[in-house]
Coordinates of C-alpha atoms in Angstrom, one line a residue:
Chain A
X1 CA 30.8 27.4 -12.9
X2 CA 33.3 28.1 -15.6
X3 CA 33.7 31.3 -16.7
X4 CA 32.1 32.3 -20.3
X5 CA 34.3 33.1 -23.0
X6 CA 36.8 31.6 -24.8
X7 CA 38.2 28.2 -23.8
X8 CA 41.4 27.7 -22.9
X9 CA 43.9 25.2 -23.7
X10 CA 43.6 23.9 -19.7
X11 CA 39.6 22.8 -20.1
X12 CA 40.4 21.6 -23.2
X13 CA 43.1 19.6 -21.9
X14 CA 40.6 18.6 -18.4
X15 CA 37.9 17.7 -21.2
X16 CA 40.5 15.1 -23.4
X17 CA 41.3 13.3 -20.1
X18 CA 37.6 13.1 -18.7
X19 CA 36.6 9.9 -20.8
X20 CA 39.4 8.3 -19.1
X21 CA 39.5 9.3 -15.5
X22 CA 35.9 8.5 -15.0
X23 CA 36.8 4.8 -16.7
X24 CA 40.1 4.2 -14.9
X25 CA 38.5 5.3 -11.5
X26 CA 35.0 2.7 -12.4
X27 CA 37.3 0.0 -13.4
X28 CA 39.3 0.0 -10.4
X29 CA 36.5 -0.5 -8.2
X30 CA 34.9 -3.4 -10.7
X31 CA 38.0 -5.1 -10.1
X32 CA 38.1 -4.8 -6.2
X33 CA 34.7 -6.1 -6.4
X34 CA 35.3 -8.8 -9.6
X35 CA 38.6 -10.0 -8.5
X36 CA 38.4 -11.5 -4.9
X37 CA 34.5 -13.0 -6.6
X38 CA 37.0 -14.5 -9.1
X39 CA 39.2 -15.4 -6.8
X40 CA 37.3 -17.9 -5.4
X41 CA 36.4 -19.9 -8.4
X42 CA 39.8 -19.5 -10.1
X43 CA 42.3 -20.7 -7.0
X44 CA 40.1 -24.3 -6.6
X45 CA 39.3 -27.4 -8.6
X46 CA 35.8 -29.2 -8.7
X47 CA 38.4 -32.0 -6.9
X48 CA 39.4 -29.9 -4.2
X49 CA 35.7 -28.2 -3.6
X50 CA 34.4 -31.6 -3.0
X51 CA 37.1 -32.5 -0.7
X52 CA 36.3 -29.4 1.2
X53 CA 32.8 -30.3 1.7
X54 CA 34.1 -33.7 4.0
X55 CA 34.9 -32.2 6.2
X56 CA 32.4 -33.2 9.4
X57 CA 31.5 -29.8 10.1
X58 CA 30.0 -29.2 6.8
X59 CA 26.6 -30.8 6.7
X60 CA 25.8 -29.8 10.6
X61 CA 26.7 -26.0 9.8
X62 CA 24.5 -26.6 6.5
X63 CA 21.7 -27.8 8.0
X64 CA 21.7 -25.4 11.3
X65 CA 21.5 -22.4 8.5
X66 CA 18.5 -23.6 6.7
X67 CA 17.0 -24.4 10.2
X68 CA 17.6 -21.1 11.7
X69 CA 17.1 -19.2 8.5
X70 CA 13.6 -21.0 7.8
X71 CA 12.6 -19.9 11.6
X72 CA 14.2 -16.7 11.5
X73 CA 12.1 -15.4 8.2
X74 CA 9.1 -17.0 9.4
X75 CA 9.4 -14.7 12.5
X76 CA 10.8 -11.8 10.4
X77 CA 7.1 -11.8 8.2
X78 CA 4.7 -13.2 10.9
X79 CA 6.0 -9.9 13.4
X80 CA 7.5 -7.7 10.2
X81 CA 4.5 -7.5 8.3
X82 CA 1.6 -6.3 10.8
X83 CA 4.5 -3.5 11.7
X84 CA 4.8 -2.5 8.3
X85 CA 1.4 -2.3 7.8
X86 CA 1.0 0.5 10.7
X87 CA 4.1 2.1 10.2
X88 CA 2.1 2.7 6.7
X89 CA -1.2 3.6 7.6
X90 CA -0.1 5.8 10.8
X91 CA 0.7 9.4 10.7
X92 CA 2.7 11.3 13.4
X93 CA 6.1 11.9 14.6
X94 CA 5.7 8.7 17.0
X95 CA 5.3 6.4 14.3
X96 CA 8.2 7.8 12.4
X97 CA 10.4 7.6 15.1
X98 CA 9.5 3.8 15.1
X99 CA 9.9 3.7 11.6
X100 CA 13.6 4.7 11.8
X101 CA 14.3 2.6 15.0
X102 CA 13.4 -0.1 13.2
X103 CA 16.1 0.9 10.2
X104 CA 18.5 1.1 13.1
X105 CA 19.8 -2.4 12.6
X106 CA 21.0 -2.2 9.3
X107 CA 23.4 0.5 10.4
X108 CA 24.0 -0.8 13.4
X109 CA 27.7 -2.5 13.3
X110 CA 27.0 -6.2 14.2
X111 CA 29.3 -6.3 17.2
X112 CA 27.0 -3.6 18.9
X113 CA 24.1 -5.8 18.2
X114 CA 25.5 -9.3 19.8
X115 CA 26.4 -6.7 22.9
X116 CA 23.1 -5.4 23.2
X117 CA 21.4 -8.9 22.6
X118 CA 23.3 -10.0 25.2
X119 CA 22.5 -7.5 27.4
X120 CA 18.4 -8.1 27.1
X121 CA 18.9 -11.9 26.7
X122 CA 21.6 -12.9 28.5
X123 CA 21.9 -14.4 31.8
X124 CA 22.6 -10.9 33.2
X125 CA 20.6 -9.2 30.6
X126 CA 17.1 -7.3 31.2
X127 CA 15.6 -10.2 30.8
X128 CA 18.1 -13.0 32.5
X129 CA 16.2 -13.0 35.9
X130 CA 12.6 -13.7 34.6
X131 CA 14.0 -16.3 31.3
X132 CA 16.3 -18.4 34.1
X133 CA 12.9 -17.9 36.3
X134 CA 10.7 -20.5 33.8
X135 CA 14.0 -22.1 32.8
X136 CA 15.1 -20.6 29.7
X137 CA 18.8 -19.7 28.9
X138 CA 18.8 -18.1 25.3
X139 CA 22.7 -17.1 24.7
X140 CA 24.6 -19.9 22.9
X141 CA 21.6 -22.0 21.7
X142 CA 19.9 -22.0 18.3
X143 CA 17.2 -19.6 19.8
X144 CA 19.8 -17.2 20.0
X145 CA 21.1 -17.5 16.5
X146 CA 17.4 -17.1 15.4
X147 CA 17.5 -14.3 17.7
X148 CA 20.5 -12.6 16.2
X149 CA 19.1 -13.3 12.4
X150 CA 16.2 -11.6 13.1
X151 CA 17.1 -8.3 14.8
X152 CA 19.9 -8.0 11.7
X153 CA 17.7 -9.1 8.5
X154 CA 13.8 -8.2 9.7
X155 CA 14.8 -4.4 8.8
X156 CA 15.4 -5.5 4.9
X157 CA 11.7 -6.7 4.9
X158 CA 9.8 -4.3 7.2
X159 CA 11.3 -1.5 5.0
X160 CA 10.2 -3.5 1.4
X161 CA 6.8 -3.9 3.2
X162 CA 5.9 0.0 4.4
X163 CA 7.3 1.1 0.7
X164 CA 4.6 -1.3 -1.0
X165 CA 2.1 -0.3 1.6
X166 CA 2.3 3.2 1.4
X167 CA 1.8 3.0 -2.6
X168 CA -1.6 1.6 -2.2
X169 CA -4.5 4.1 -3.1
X170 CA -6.4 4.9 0.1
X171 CA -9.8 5.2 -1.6
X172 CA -9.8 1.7 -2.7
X173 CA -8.9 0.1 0.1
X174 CA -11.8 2.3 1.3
X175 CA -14.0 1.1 -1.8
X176 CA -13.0 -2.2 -0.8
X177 CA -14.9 -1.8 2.9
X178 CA -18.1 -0.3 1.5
X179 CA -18.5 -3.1 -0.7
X180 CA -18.9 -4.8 2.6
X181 CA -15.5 -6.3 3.1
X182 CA -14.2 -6.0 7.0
X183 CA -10.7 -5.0 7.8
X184 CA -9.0 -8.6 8.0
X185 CA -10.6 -9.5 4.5
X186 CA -9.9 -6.5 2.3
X187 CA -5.8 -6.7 4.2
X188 CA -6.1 -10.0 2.7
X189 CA -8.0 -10.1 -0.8
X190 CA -6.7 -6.7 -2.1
X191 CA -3.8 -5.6 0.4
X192 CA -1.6 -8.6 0.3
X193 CA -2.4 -9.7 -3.3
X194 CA -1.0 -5.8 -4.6
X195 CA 1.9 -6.2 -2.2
X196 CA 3.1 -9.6 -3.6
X197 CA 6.2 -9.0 -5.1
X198 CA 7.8 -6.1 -3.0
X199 CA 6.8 -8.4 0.1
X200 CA 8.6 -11.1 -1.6
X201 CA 11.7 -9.3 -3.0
X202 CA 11.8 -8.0 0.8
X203 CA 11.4 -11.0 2.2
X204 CA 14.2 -13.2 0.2
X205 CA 16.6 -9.5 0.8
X206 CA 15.9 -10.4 4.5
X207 CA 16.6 -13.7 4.0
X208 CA 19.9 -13.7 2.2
X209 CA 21.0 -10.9 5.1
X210 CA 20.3 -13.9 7.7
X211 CA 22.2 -16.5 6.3
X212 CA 25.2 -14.5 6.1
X213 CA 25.3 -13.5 9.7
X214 CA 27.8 -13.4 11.8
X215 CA 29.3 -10.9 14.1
X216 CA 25.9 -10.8 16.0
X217 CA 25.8 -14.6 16.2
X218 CA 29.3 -14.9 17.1
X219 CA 29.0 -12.9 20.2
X220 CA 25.2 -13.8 21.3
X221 CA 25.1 -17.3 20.1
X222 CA 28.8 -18.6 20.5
X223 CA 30.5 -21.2 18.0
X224 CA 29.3 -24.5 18.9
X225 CA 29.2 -27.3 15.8
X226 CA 26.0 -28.5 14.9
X227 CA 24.8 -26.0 18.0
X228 CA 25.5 -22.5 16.8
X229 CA 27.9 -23.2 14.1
X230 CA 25.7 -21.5 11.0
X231 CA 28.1 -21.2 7.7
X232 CA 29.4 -17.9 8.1
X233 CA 31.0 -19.1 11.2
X234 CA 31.7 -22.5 9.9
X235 CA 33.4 -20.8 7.4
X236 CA 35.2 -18.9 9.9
X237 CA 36.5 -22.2 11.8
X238 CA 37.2 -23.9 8.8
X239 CA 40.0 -21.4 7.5
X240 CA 42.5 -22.4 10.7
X241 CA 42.2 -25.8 9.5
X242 CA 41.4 -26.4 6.0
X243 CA 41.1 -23.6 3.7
X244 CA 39.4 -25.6 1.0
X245 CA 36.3 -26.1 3.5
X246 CA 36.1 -22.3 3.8
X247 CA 36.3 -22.0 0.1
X248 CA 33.7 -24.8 -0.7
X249 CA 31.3 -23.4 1.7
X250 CA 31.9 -19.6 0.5
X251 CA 31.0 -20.6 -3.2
X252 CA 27.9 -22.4 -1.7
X253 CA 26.5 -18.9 0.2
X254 CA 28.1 -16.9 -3.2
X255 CA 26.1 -19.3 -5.5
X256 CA 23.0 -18.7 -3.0
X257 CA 23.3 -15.4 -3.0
X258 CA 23.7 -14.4 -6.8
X259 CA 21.2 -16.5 -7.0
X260 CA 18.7 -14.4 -5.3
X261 CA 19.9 -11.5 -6.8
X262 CA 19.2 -12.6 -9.8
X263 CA 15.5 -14.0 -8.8
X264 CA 14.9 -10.1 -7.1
X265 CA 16.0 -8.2 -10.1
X266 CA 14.4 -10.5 -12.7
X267 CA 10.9 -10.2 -10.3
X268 CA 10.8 -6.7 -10.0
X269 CA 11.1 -6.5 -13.5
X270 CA 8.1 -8.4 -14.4
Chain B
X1 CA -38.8 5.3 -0.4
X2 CA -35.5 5.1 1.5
X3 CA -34.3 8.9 3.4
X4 CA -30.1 9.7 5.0
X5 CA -30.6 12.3 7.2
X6 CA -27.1 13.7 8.0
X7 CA -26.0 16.6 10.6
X8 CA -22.2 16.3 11.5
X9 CA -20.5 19.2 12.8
X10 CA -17.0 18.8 14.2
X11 CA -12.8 19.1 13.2
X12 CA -12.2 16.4 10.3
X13 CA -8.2 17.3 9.6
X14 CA -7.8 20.9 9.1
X15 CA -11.5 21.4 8.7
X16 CA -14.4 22.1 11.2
X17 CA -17.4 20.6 9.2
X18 CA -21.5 21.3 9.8
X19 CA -23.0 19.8 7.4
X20 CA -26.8 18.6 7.1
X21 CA -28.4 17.2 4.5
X22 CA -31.1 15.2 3.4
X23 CA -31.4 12.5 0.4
X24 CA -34.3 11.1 -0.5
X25 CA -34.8 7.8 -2.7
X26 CA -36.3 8.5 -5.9
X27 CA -36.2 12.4 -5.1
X28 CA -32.9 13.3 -7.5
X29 CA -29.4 13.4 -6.0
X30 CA -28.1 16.2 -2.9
X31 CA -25.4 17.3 -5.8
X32 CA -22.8 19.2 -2.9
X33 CA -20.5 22.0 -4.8
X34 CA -17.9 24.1 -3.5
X35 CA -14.2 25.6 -4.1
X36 CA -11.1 23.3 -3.5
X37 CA -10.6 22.6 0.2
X38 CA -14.5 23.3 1.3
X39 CA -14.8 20.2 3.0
X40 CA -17.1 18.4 -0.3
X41 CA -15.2 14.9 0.2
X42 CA -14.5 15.4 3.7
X43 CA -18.3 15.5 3.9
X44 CA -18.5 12.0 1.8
X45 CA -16.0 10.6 4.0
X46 CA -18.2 11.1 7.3
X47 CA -21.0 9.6 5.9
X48 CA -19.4 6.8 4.7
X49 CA -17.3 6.0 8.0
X50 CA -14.1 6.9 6.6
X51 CA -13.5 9.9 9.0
X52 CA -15.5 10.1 12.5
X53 CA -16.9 14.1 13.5
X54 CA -17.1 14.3 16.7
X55 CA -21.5 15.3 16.8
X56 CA -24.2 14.5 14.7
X57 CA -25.6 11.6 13.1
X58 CA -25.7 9.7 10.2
X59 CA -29.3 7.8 9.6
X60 CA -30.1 5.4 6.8
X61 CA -33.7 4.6 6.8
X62 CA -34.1 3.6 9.9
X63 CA -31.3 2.8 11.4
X64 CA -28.6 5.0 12.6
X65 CA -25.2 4.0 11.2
X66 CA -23.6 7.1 13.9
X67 CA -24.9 8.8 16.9
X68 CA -22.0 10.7 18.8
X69 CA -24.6 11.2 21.7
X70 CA -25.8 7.1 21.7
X71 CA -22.1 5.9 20.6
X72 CA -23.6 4.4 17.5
X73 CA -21.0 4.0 15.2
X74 CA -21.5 1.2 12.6
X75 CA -17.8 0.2 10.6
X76 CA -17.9 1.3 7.0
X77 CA -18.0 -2.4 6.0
X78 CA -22.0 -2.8 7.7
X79 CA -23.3 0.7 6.2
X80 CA -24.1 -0.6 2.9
X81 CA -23.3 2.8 1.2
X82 CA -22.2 2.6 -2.0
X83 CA -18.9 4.9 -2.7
X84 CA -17.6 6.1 -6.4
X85 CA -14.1 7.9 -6.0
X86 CA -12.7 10.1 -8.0
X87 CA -10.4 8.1 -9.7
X88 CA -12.8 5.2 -9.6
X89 CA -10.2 2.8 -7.5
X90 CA -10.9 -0.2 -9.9
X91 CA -8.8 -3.4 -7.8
X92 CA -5.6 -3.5 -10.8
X93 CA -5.4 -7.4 -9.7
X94 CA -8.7 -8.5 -10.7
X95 CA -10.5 -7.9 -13.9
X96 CA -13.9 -6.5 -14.5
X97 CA -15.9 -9.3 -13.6
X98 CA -13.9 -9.8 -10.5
X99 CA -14.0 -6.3 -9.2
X100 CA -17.7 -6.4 -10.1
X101 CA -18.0 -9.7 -8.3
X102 CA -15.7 -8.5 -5.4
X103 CA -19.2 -7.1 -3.4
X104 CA -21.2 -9.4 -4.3
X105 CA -22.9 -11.1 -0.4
X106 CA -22.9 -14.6 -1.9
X107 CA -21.1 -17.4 -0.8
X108 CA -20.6 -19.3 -3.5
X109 CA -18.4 -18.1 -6.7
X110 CA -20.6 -18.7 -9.7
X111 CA -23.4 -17.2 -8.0
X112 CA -21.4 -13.8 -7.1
X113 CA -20.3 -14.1 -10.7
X114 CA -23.3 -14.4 -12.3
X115 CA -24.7 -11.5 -10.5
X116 CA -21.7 -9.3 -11.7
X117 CA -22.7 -10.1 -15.3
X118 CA -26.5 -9.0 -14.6
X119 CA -25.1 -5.7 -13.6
X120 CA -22.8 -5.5 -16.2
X121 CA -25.6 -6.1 -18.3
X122 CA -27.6 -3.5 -17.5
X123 CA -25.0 -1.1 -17.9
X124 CA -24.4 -2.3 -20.9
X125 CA -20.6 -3.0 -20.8
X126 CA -21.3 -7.2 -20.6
X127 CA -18.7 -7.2 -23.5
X128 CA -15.5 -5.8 -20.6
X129 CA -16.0 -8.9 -18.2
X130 CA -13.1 -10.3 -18.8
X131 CA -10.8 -7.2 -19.4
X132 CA -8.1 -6.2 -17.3
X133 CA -9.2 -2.6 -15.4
X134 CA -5.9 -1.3 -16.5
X135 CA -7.2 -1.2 -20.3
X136 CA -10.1 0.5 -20.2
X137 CA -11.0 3.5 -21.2
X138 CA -12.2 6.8 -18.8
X139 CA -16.0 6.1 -19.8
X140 CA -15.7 2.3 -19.4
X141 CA -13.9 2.3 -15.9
X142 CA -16.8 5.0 -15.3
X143 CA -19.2 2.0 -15.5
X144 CA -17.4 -0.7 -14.3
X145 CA -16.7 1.5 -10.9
X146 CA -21.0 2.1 -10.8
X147 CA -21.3 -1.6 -12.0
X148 CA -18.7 -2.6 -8.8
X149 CA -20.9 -0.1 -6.4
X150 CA -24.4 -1.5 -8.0
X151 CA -23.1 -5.2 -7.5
X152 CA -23.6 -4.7 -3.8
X153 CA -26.5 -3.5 -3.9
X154 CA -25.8 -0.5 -1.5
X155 CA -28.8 1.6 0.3
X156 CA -27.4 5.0 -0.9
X157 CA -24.9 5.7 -2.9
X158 CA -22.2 8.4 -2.8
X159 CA -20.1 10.0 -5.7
X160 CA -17.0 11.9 -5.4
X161 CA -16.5 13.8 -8.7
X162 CA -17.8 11.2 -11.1
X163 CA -16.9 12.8 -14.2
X164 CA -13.9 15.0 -13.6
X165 CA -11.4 12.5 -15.0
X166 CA -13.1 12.5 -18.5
X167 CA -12.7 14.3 -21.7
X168 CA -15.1 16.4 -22.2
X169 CA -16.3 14.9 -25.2
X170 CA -16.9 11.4 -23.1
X171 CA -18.1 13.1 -20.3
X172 CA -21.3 14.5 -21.8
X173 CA -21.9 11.0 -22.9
X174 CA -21.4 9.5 -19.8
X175 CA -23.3 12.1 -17.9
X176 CA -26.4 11.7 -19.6
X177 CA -26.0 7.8 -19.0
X178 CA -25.4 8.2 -15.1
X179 CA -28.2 10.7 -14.9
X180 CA -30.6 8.3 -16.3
X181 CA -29.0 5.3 -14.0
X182 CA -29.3 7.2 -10.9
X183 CA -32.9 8.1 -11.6
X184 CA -33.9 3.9 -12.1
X185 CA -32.0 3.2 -9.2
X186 CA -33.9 5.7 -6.6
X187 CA -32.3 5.3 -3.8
X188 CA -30.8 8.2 -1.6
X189 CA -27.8 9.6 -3.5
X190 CA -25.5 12.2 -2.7
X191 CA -23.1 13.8 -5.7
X192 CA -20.5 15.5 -5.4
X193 CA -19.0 18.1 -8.4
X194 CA -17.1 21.5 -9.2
X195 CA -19.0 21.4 -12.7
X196 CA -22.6 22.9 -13.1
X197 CA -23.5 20.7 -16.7
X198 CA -23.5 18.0 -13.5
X199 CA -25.5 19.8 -11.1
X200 CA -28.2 20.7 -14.2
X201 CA -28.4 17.1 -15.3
X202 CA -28.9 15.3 -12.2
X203 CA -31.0 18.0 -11.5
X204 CA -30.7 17.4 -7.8
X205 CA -30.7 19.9 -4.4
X206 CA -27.8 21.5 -4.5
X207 CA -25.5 22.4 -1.3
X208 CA -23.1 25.1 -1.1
X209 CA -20.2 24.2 1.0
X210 CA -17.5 26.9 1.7
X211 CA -15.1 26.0 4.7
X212 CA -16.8 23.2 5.9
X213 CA -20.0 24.8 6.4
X214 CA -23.5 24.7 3.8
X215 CA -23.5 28.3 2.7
X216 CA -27.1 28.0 0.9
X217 CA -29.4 25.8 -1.0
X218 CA -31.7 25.4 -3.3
X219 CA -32.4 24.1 -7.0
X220 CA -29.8 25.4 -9.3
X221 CA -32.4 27.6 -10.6
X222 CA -33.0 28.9 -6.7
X223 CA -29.1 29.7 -6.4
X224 CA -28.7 30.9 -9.5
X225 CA -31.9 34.0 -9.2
X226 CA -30.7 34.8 -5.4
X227 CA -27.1 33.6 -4.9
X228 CA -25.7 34.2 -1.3
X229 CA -21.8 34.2 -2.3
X230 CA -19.3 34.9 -5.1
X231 CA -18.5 31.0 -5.2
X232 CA -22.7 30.4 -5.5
X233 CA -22.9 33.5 -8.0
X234 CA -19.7 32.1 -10.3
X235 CA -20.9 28.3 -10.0
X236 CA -25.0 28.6 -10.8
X237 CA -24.8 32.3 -12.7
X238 CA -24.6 30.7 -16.1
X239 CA -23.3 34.1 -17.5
X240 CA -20.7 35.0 -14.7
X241 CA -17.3 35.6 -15.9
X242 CA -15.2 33.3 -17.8
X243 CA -16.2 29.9 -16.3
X244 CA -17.5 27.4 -19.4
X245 CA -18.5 24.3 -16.9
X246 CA -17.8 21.4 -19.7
X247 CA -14.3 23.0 -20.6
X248 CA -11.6 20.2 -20.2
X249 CA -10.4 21.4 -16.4

């Protein structure tokens, strides 16, 4: 609190130079942000992008994202959204603990989560004995990449999902049953068509968080081409070789995900 | 003509409820008063399903939509109860015609449609059936949420504060209208209201609720000469104290 009376030259002074600390201090954090996004348009040519994309790794790494990520959101709505839909409806301290378990992932540094994969997964994991027992190994195959992608991304939609759920008026989704229609149906006709959007924003949030992992994948699923090898890590391999394969690849997931961006902010809008 | 015949007594939330009451078909409306927190929608949400006490019964005619003793205890969706909320709770994703079509038990569109326009009809709004809910006015979403109720053709009907999200000017308007309906319809209704202009013109039984538990009962006329409570004294005493029951609240 400053002191009432008259001003003195010092505040005066402080009050002349606030305009321009506050814009010197945002500016230098636009360009940390704007100049390495610059970057990596500015240091290529359309040439040199498209001889990036030759390389043979490209199209399997491609293809093994939209593979995994199509599996891994599939998974991440079929399991996220009957989760968000009780973590809504229930009350208690058990069900917010759940809620904030279930947060836990986007916190969670991604090395921790390849470990702990591992560790329920693996062939010495929780589960290790009773997968190897009907002849399952998960760790280093694509089930593990869809694995990792969904213990990292399903948070970004479960969390969409209980906010739009929770905004929905309790007496008409009661109205809804006395006008005869049973649980399933008035989820479906009044439920899912309110929740459109948010579940939609969620999901493609979810979505963009899966493509670009990593860490967890890395650890849980290994580095195999056309096995495991999803872009991030493609990208990853590619800049001991050929720096203009990580660059093309990194515009690709930076297009993608600007894209999306764009698509979230312009549907919430609406 | 068509009798529910509730007795519930039991916790619901913070509230331990008795409640009986009786509403006939074609008898006027059980109009249930009492101050904030009484246990007056608590009491609508038992019949209706919504909340389960843990004795009594509900019966509808007949048949008995809950027993605690039998462990009858048919889902809100099979009770054919017809429920107003306060705030109506029009669907915002479907217009008029659809919400009104929206409870409709036919199988086919156009036919579920068509009904929705009867009942609009004899409401009188035909003219809203293609509006979007989130234009209308207080006193139209008033009938398009009785239309919606009407539409599938419930056994009883239940209304939680019907007018209290009107002006007052609409709401004497409206009142008058939903008296009249509710006396064409005759089936078992149960109202209920913080205002006594409502109580007068449905010119029901009224219950006194106070904690969860009927506190007295009568006409409004019967409260009014012998009132057993302060609440019962302020709310039928048409002279006691300040309160002027179609003031905007």
């Amino acid at each position: 609190m400053t002191p009432p009376g008259p001003r003195s030259p010092s505040s005066s002074l402080a009050r002349s130079l606030w305009p321009a600390a506050v814009g010197l201090l945002a500016a230098a954090l636009l360009l940390l942000i704007g100049l390495p996004l610059a970057a990596l348009f500015l240091t290529t040519s359309p040439r040199a992008l498209l001889q990036g994309l030759a390389d043979p790794m490209v199209v399997p790494a491609i293809r093994l994202s939209l593979v995994t990520t199509t599996a891994s959101l599939a998974l991440v709505v079929l399991t996220g959204t009957p989760l968000a839909w009780l973590l809504a409806r229930r009350r208690g301290r058990g069900w917010r603990f759940v809620e904030t378990l279930v947060q836990l992932p986007v916190v969670l540094p991604p090395a921790v989560a390849g470990v702990a994969l591992l560790l329920a997964f693996g062939r010495r994991g929780l589960l290790g004995p009773l997968l190897a027992g009907v002849g399952v190994g998960v760790p280093f195959t694509r089930a593990a990449v869809v694995l990792a992608q969904t213990f990292v991304a399903a948070p970004f939609y479960v969390q969409a999902a209980v906010s739009m759920f929770k905004r929905l008026d309790p007496d008409m989704l009661l109205v809804a049953r006395t006008l005869g229609a049973s649980r399933p149906r008035v989820f479906f006709r009044v439920v899912l068509p309110l929740s459109r959007a948010g579940l939609a924003g969620g999901a493609a949030m979810s979505w963009a968080r899966a493509l670009g992992e990593f860490g967890a994948t890395l650890m849980f699923a290994g580095n195999l081409t056309g096995r495991t090898q999803t872009l991030p890590l493609a990208i990853y391999t590619a800049l001991e070789s050929d720096l203009r394969t990580a660059q093309s690849l990194s515009l690709i997931l930076l297009a993608v995900a600007f894209g999306l961006l764009i698509t979230i902010q312009f549907g919430s809008r609406r | 003509m068509t009798t529910l015949a509730v007795e519930l007594t039991g916790q619901v939330g913070a509230l331990s409820l008795a409640l009986g009451l009786e509403a006939r078909g074609g008898a006027g409306p059980v109009v249930i008063v009492g101050p904030n927190g009484s246990g007056k929608t608590s009491a609508l949400m038992s019949i209706v399903g919504a909340l389960k006490p843990h004795s009594g019964h509900v019966v509808l005619g007949e048949q008995p939509l809950f027993d605690a003793g039998r462990g009858i205890d048919v889902p809100v969706e099979a009770r054919g109860i017809g429920f107003l909320p306060q705030r109506y709770a029009l669907f915002p994703h479907l217009d008029v015609l659809g919400n009104v079509a929206f409870g409709v038990a036919e199988a086919e569109r156009p036919a579920r449609e068509q009904r929705a326009r009867s009942v609009l009809q004899d409401l009188g709004v035909e003219g809203l059936a293609r509006r979007r809910v989130d234009g209308l006015s207080g006193g139209e979403a008033q009938r398009v949420a009785l239309a919606r109720a009407l539409a599938a053709a419930p056994r009883a009907l239940l209304l939680d504060e019907p007018l209290a999200s009107l002006d007052a000017a609409v709401r004497r308007e409206v009142r008058a209208f939903l008296a009249a309906q509710l006396r064409t319809l005759a089936i078992p209704t149960v109202i209920v209201t913080h205002d006594r202009a409502d109580a007068e013109a449905f010119a029901g039984h009224v219950l006194v609720l106070e904690r969860g538990r009927v506190v007295q009962q009568g006409s409004l006329a019967g409260l009014a000469a012998a009132p057993a409570t302060p609440f019962t004294r302020q709310f039928a005493v048409q002279d006691a104290g300040d309160r002027r029951t179609d003031s905007a609240d």
